[in-house]
GROMACS .gro file of C-alpha atoms in nm:
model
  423
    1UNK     CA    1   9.420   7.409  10.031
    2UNK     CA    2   9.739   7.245  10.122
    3UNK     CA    3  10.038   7.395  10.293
    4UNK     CA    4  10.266   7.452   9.981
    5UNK     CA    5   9.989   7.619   9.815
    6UNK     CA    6   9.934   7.833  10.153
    7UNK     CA    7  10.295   7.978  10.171
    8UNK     CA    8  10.265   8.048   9.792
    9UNK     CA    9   9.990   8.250   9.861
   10UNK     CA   10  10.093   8.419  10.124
   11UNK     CA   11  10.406   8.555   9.968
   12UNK     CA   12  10.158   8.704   9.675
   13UNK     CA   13   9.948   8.845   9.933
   14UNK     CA   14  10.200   9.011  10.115
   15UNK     CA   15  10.302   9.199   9.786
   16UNK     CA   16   9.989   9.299   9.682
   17UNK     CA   17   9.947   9.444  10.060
   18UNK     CA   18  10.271   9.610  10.078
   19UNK     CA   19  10.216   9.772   9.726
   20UNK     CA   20   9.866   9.877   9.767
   21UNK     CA   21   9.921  10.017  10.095
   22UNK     CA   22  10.199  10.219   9.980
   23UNK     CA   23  10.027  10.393   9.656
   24UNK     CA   24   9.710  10.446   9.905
   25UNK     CA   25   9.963  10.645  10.139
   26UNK     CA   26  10.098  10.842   9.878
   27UNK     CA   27   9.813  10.948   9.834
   28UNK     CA   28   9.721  10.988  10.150
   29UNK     CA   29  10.028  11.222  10.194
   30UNK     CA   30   9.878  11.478   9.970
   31UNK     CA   31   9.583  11.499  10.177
   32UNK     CA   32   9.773  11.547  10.465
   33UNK     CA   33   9.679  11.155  10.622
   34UNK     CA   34   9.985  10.988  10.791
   35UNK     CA   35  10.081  10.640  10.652
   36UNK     CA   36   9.901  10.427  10.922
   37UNK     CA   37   9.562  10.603  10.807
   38UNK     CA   38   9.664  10.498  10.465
   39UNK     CA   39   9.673  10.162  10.529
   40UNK     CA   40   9.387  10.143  10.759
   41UNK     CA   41   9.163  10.256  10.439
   42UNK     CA   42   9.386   9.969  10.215
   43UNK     CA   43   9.299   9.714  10.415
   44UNK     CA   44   8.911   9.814  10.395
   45UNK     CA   45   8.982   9.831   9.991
   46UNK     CA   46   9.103   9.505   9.976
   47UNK     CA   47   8.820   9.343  10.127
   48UNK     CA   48   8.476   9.318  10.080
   49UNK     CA   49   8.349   9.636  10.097
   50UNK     CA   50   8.557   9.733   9.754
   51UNK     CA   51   8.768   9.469   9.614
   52UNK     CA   52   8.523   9.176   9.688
   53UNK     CA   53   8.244   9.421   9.572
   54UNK     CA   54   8.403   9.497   9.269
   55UNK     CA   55   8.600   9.186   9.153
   56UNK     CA   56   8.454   8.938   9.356
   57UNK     CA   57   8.634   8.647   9.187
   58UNK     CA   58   8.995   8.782   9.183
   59UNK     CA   59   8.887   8.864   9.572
   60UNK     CA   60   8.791   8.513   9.661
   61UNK     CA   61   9.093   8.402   9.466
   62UNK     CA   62   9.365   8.601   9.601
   63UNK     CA   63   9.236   8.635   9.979
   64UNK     CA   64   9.072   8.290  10.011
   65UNK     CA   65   8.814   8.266  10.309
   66UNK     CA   66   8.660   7.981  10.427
   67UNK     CA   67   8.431   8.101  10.739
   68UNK     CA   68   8.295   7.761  10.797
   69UNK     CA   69   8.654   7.696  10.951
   70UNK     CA   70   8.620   7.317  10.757
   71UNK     CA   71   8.951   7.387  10.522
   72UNK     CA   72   9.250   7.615  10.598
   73UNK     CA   73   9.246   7.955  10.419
   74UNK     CA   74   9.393   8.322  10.436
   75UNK     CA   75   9.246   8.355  10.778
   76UNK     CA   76   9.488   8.082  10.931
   77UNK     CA   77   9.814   8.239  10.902
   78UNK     CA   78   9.709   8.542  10.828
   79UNK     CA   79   9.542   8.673  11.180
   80UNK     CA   80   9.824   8.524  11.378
   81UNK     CA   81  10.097   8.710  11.139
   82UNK     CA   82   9.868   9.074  11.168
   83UNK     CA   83   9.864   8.991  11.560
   84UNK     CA   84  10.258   8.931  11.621
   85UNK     CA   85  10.276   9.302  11.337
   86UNK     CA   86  10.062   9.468  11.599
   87UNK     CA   87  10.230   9.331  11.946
   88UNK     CA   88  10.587   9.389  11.805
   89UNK     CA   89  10.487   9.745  11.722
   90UNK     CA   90  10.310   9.806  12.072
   91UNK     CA   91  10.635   9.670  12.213
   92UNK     CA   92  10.803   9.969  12.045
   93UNK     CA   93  10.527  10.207  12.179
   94UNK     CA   94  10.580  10.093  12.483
   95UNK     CA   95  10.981  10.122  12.478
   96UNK     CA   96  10.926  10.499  12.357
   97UNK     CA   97  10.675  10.619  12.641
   98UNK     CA   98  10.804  10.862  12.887
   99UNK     CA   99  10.721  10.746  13.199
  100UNK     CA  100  10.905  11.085  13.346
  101UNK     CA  101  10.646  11.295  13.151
  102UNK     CA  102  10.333  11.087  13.291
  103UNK     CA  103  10.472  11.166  13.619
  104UNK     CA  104  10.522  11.502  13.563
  105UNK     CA  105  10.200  11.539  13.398
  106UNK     CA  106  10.007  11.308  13.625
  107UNK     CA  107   9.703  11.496  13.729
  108UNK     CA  108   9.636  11.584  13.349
  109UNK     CA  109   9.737  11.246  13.221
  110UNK     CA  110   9.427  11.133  13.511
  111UNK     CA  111   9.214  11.413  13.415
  112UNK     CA  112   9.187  11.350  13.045
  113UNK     CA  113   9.165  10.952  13.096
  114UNK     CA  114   8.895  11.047  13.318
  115UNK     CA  115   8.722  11.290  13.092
  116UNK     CA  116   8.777  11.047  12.784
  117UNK     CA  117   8.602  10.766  12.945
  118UNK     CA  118   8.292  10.888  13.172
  119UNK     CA  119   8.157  11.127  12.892
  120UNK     CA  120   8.185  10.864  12.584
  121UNK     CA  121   8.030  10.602  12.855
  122UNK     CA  122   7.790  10.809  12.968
  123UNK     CA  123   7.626  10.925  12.601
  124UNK     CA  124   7.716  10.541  12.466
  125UNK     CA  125   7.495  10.413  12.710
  126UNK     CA  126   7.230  10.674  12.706
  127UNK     CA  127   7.220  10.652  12.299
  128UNK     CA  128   7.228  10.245  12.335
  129UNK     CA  129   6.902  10.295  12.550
  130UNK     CA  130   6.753  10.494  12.281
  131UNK     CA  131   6.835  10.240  12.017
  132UNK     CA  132   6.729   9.929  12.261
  133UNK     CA  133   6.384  10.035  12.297
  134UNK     CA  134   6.319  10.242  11.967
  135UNK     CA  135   6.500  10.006  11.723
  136UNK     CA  136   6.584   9.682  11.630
  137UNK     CA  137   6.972   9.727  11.615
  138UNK     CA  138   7.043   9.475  11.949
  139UNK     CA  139   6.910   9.126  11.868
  140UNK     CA  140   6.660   8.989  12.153
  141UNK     CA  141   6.937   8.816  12.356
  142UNK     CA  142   7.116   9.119  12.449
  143UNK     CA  143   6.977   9.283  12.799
  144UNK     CA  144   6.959   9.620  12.834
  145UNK     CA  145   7.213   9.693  13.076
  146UNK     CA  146   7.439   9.491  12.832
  147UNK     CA  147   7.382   9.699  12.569
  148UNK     CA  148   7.434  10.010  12.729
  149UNK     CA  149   7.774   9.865  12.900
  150UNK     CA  150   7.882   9.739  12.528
  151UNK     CA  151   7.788  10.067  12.365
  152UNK     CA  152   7.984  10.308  12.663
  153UNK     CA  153   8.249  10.067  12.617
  154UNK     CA  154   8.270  10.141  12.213
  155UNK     CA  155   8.243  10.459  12.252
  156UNK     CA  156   8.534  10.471  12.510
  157UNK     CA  157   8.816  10.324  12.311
  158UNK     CA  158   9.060  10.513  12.179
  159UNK     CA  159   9.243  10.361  11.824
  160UNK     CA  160   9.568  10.287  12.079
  161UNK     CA  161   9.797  10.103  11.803
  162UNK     CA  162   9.691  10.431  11.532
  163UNK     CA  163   9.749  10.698  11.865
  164UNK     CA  164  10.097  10.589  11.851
  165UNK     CA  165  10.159  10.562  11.512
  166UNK     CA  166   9.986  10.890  11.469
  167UNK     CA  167  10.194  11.059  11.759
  168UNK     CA  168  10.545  10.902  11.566
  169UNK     CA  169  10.431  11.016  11.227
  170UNK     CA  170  10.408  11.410  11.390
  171UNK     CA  171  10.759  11.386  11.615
  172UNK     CA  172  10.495  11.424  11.868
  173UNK     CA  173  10.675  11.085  12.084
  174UNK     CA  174  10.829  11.211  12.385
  175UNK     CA  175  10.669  11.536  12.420
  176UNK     CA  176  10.413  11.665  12.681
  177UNK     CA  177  10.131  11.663  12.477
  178UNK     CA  178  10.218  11.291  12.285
  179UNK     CA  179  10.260  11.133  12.619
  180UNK     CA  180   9.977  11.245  12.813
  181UNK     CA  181   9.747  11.153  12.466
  182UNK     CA  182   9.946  10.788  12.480
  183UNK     CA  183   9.918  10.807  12.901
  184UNK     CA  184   9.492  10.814  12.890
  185UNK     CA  185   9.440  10.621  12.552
  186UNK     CA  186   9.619  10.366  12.744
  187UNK     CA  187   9.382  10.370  13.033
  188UNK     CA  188   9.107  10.463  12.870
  189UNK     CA  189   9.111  10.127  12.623
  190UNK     CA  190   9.259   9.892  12.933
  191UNK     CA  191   8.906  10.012  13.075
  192UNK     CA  192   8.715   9.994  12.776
  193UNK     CA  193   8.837   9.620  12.766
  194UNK     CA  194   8.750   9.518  13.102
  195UNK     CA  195   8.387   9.669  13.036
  196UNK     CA  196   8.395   9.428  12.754
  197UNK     CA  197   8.491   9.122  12.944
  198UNK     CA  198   8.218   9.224  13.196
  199UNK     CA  199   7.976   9.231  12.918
  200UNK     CA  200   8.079   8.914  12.795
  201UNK     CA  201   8.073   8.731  13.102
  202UNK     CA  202   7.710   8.848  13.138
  203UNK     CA  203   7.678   8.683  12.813
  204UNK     CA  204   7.859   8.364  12.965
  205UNK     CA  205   7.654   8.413  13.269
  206UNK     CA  206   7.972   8.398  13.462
  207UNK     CA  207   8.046   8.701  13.633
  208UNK     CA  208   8.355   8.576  13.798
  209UNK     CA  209   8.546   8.512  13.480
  210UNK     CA  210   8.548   8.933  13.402
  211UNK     CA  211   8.694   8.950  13.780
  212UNK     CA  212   8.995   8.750  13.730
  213UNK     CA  213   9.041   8.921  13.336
  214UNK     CA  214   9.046   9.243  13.521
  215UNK     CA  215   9.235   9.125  13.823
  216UNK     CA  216   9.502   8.910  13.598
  217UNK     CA  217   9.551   9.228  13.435
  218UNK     CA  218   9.648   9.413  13.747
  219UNK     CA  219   9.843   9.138  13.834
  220UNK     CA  220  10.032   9.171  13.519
  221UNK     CA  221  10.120   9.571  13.559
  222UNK     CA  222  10.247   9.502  13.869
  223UNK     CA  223  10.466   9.237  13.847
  224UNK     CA  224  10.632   9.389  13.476
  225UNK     CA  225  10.676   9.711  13.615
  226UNK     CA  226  10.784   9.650  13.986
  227UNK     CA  227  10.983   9.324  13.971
  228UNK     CA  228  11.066   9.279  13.610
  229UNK     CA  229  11.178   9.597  13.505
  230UNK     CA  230  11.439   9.625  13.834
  231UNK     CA  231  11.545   9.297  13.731
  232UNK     CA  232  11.642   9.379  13.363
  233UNK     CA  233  11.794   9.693  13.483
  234UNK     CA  234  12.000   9.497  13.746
  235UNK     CA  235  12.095   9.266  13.455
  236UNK     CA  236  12.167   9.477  13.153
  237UNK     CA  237  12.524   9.394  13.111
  238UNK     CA  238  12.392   9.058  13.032
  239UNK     CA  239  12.176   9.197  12.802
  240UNK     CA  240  12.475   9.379  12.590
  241UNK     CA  241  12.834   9.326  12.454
  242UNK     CA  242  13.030   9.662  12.470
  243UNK     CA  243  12.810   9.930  12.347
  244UNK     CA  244  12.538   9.746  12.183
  245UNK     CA  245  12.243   9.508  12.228
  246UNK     CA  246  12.367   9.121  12.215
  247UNK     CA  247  12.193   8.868  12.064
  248UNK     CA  248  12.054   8.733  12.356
  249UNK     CA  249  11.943   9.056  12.470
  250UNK     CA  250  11.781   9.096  12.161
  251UNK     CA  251  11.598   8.739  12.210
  252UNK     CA  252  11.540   8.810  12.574
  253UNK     CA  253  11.325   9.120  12.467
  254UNK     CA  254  11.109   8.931  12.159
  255UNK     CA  255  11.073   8.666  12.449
  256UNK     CA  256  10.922   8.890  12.735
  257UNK     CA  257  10.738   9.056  12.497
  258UNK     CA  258  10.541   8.724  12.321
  259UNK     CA  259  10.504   8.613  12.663
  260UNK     CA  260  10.365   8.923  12.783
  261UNK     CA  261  10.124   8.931  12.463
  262UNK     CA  262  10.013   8.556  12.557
  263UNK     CA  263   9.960   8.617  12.913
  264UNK     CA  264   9.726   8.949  12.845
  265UNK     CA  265   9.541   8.777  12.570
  266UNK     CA  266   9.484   8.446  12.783
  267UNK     CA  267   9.301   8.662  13.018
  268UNK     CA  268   9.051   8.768  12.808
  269UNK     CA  269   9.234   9.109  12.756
  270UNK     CA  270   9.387   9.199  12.384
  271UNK     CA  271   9.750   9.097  12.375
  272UNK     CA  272   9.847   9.474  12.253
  273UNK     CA  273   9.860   9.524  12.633
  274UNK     CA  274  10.048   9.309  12.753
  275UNK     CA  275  10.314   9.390  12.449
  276UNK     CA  276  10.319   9.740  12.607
  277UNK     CA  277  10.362   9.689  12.914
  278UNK     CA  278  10.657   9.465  12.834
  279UNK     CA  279  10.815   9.773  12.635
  280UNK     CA  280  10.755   9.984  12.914
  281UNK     CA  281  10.975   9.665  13.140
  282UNK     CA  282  11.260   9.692  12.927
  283UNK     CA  283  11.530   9.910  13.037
  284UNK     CA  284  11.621  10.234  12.927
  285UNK     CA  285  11.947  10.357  12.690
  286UNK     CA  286  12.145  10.123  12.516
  287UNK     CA  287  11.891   9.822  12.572
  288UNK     CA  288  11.568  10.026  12.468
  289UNK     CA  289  11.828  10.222  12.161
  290UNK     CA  290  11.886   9.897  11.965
  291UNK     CA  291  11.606   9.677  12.010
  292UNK     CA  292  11.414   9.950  11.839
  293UNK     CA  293  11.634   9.983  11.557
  294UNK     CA  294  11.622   9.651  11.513
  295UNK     CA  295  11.247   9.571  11.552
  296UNK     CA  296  11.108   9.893  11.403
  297UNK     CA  297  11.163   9.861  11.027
  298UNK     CA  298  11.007   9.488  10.993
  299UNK     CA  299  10.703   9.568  11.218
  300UNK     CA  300  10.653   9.904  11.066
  301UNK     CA  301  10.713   9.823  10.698
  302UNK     CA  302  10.574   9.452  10.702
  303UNK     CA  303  10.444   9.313  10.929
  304UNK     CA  304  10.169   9.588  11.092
  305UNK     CA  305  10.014   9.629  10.730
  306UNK     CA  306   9.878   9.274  10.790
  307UNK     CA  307   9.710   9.320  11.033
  308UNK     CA  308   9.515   9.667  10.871
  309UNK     CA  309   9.457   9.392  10.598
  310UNK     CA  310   9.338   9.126  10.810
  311UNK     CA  311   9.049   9.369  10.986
  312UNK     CA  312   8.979   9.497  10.665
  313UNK     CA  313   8.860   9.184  10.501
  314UNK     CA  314   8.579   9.180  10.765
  315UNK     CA  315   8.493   9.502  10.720
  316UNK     CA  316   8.153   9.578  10.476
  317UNK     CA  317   8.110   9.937  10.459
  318UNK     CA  318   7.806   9.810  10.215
  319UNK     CA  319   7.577   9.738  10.538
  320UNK     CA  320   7.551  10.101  10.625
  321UNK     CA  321   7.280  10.096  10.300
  322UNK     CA  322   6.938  10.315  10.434
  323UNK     CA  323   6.908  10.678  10.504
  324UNK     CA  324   6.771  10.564  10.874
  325UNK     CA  325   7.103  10.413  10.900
  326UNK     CA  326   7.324  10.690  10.802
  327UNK     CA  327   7.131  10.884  11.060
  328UNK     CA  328   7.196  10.730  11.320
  329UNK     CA  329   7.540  10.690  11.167
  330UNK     CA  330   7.519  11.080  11.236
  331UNK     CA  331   7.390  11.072  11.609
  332UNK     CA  332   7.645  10.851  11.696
  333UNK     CA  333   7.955  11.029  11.518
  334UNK     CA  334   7.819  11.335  11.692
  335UNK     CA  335   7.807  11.180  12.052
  336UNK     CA  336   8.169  11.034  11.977
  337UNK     CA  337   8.307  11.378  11.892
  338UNK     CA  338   8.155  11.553  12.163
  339UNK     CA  339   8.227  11.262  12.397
  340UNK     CA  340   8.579  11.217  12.366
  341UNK     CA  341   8.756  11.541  12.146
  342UNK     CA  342   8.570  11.783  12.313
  343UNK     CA  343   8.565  11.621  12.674
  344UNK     CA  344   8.950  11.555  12.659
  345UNK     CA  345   9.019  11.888  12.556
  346UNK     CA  346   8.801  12.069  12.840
  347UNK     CA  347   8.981  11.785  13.094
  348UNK     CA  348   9.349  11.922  12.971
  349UNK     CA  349   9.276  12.272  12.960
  350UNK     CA  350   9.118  12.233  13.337
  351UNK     CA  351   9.444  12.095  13.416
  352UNK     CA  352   9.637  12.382  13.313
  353UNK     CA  353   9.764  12.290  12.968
  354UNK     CA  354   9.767  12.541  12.701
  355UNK     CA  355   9.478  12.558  12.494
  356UNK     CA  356   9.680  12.456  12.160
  357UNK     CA  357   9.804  12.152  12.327
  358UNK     CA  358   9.471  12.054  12.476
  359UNK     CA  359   9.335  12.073  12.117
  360UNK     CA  360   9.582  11.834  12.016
  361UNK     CA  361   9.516  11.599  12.311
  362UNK     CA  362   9.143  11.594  12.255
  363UNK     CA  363   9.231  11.584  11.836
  364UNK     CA  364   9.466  11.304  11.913
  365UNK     CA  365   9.232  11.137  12.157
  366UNK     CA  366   8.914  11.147  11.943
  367UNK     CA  367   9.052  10.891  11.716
  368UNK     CA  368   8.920  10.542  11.734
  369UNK     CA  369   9.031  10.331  11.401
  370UNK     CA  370   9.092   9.953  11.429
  371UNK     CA  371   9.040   9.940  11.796
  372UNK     CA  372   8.716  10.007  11.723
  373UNK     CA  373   8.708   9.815  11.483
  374UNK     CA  374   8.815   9.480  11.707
  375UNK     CA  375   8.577   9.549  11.970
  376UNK     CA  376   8.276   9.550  11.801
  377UNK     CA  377   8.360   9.253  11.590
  378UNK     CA  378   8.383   9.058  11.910
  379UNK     CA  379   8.020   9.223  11.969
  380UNK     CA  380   7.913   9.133  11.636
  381UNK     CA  381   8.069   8.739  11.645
  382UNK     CA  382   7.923   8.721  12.049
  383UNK     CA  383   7.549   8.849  11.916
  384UNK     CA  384   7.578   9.154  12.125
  385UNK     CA  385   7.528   9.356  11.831
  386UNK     CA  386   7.339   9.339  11.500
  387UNK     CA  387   7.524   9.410  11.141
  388UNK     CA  388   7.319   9.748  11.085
  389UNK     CA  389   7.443   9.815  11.441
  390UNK     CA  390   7.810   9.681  11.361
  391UNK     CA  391   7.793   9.897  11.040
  392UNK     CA  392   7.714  10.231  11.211
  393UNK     CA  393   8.006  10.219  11.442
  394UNK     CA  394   8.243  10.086  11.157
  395UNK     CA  395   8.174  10.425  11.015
  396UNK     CA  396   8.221  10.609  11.305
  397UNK     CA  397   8.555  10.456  11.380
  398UNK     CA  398   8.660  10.577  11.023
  399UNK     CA  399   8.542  10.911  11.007
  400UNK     CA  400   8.720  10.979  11.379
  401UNK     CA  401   9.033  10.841  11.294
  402UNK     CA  402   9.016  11.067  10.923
  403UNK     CA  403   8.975  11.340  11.123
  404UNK     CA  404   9.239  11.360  11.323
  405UNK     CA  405   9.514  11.389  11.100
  406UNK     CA  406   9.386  11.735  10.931
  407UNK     CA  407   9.218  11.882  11.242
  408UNK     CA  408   9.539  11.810  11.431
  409UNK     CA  409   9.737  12.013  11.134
  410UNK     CA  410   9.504  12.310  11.165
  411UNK     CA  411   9.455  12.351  11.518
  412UNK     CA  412   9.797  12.261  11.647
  413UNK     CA  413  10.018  12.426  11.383
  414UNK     CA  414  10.376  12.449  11.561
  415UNK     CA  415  10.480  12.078  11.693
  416UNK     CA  416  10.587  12.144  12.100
  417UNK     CA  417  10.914  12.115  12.182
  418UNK     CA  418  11.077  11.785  12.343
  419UNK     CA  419  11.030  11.799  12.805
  420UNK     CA  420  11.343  11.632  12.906
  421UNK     CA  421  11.534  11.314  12.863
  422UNK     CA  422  11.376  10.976  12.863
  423UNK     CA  423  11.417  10.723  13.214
   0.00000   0.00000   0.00000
């Protein structure tokens, strides 16, 4: 496929994404499902598990994927296009979090990050032991102790990009109980991460290379957020003419935060971090004000659909096809639920929160979406997992992330009121 037949494609494809994920969110709307839940069910019906199962022609035609890697294809400009949707959106998230909150907060924010990893690990592993010597759902390769540290880790992750989105679609973004849900799905999937790389390594028998992932990473927080971030705020005027953003300001941002997104995905960690913590750099009023109004309605309307679309076209719900299967589907939705909804919750009201705002935590918290979805294709592409393995937590991740949504609206009826001014 040549490159003026690529870009022709890729303009139909965009259209037919757009489009499809806006009638899916309308009628999402009814049901009560934000738009980001919308699309992440769009993205699954445009690929193989409906729209390839269905119409398997107009399928191959329109999303054309070559897995062989010998000709270009959809997959070529498409990942890289869904990947700069989902770090300019981070970027955003991380503009918007309240650092004042956190700190304010920061015994609950430690609590439910806490709560929302050890008890997810904990049954993860305990159910991947289970599975490792009762079934044949980890191929022969995989060790046990990598299995249970891949498993915890899947378990453990929290759908960060859909959290925010989630949080924005409510007016829940600068309040107590959206900030301390953004605070720990933060940590919580930073650590779920670095238990991947260590699983990997093992893999790669090379135990050092998950030591400098995790360390780089460090390295990273630290220098954004204690020499960077003084440095931009020392510099602002540079950054604006009168009362607005300039246009280098404006490039100055979309450069710190590609870099940022290179560096954290060079390390072995997922660049969504690093996009983050470059938001979270950038510094606050007039600076943070207009790069988000400028950023926000091309990420948001364009651009982050792709990359829903991108993880749905390897998605097969299809593999999920035996009653043994959709049992364990079960045990594993269960342990999820109880691992991370119920765990957060207990963490926030131990903490002092009020019980409707720890149900919204451990609501908000319990959802795992494309996250999920990312980590354990890695696992499947690596051999850590088998398909009837990848298939049981594809469904998982769905059914959490449906949930939250309508369990959110019934539980946590009246939205909380706004705790101070941003820093």
């Amino acid at each position: 496929m040549n490159n003026v037949h690529l870009a022709v494609q890729f303009f139909l494809q965009i259209a037919v994404i757009l489009l499809v994920c806006r009638l899916v969110g309308a009628i999402a709307a009814k049901l009560g499902q934000p738009q980001v839940v919308a699309e992440m069910i769009a993205g699954v019906l445009l690929g193989p598990s409906f729209f390839g199962l269905f119409f398997p022609e107009a399928n191959a035609w329109l999303f054309p994927w070559d897995r062989s890697q010998t000709t270009r294809d959809t997959q070529s400009y498409l990942f890289p296009a869904s990947q700069l949707g989902l770090a300019l959106y981070m970027f955003i998230v991380g503009m918007e979090f309240r650092m004042d909150i956190v700190r304010k907060h920061l015994k609950c924010s430690i609590a439910v990050s806490a709560a929302g990893m050890v008890t997810p690990f904990l049954l993860g592993a305990g159910l991947a032991w289970v599975l490792f010597h009762h079934t044949q759902l980890f191929p022969e390769k995989t060790s046990l102790a990598e299995a249970m540290l891949f498993l915890g880790a899947s378990m453990c992750i929290t759908a960060f990009p859909m959290l925010a989105r989630i949080i924005h679609y409510k007016g829940l973004a600068g309040t107590t109980m959206g900030t301390v849900a953004i605070g720990a799905g933060a940590i919580d999937d930073a650590t779920a991460w670095c238990l991947l790389a260590v699983v990997l390594a093992s893999f790669d028998k090379n135990p050092t290379h998950a030591l400098s992932n995790i360390g780089g990473g460090l390295a990273y927080v630290a220098v954004m957020l204690a020499l960077v971030r003084p440095l931009l705020s020392k510099f602002e005027r540079l950054l604006r003419k009168g009362d607005e953003l300039s246009e280098t300001g404006l490039v100055v941002g979309l450069a710190i935060m590609a870099l940022g997104a290179w560096f954290t995905d060079l390390i072995g960690l997922h660049a969504v971090f690093g996009a983050f913590i470059a938001g979270a750099a950038m510094p606050r009023g007039v600076v943070v004000r207009d790069l988000i109004g400028r950023i926000q309605p091309l990420s948001v309307a364009l651009l982050l659909p792709l990359f829903f679309t991108y993880s749905g076209l390897n998605t097969k719900i299809g593999l999920l096809n035996s009653v043994y299967l959709w049992g364990m589907c079960l045990a594993v939705l269960i342990a999820a639920v109880l691992g991370k909804g119920v765990a957060c919750w207990l963490a926030a009201r131990a903490t002092g929160i009020s019980n409707r705002e720890a149900l919204g935590i451990g609501t908000l918290m319990n959802a795992r979406g494309l996250m999920e979805l990312i980590i354990i294709n890695i696992g499947l592409q690596r051999g850590v997992i088998s398909e009837g393995l990848f298939a049981t937590l594809v469904i998982m991740a769905v059914v959490t992330t449906l949930m939250a949504s309508p369990i959110f609206d019934r539980l946590v009826a009246n939205r909380p009121q706004p705790a101070g001014e941003a820093v």
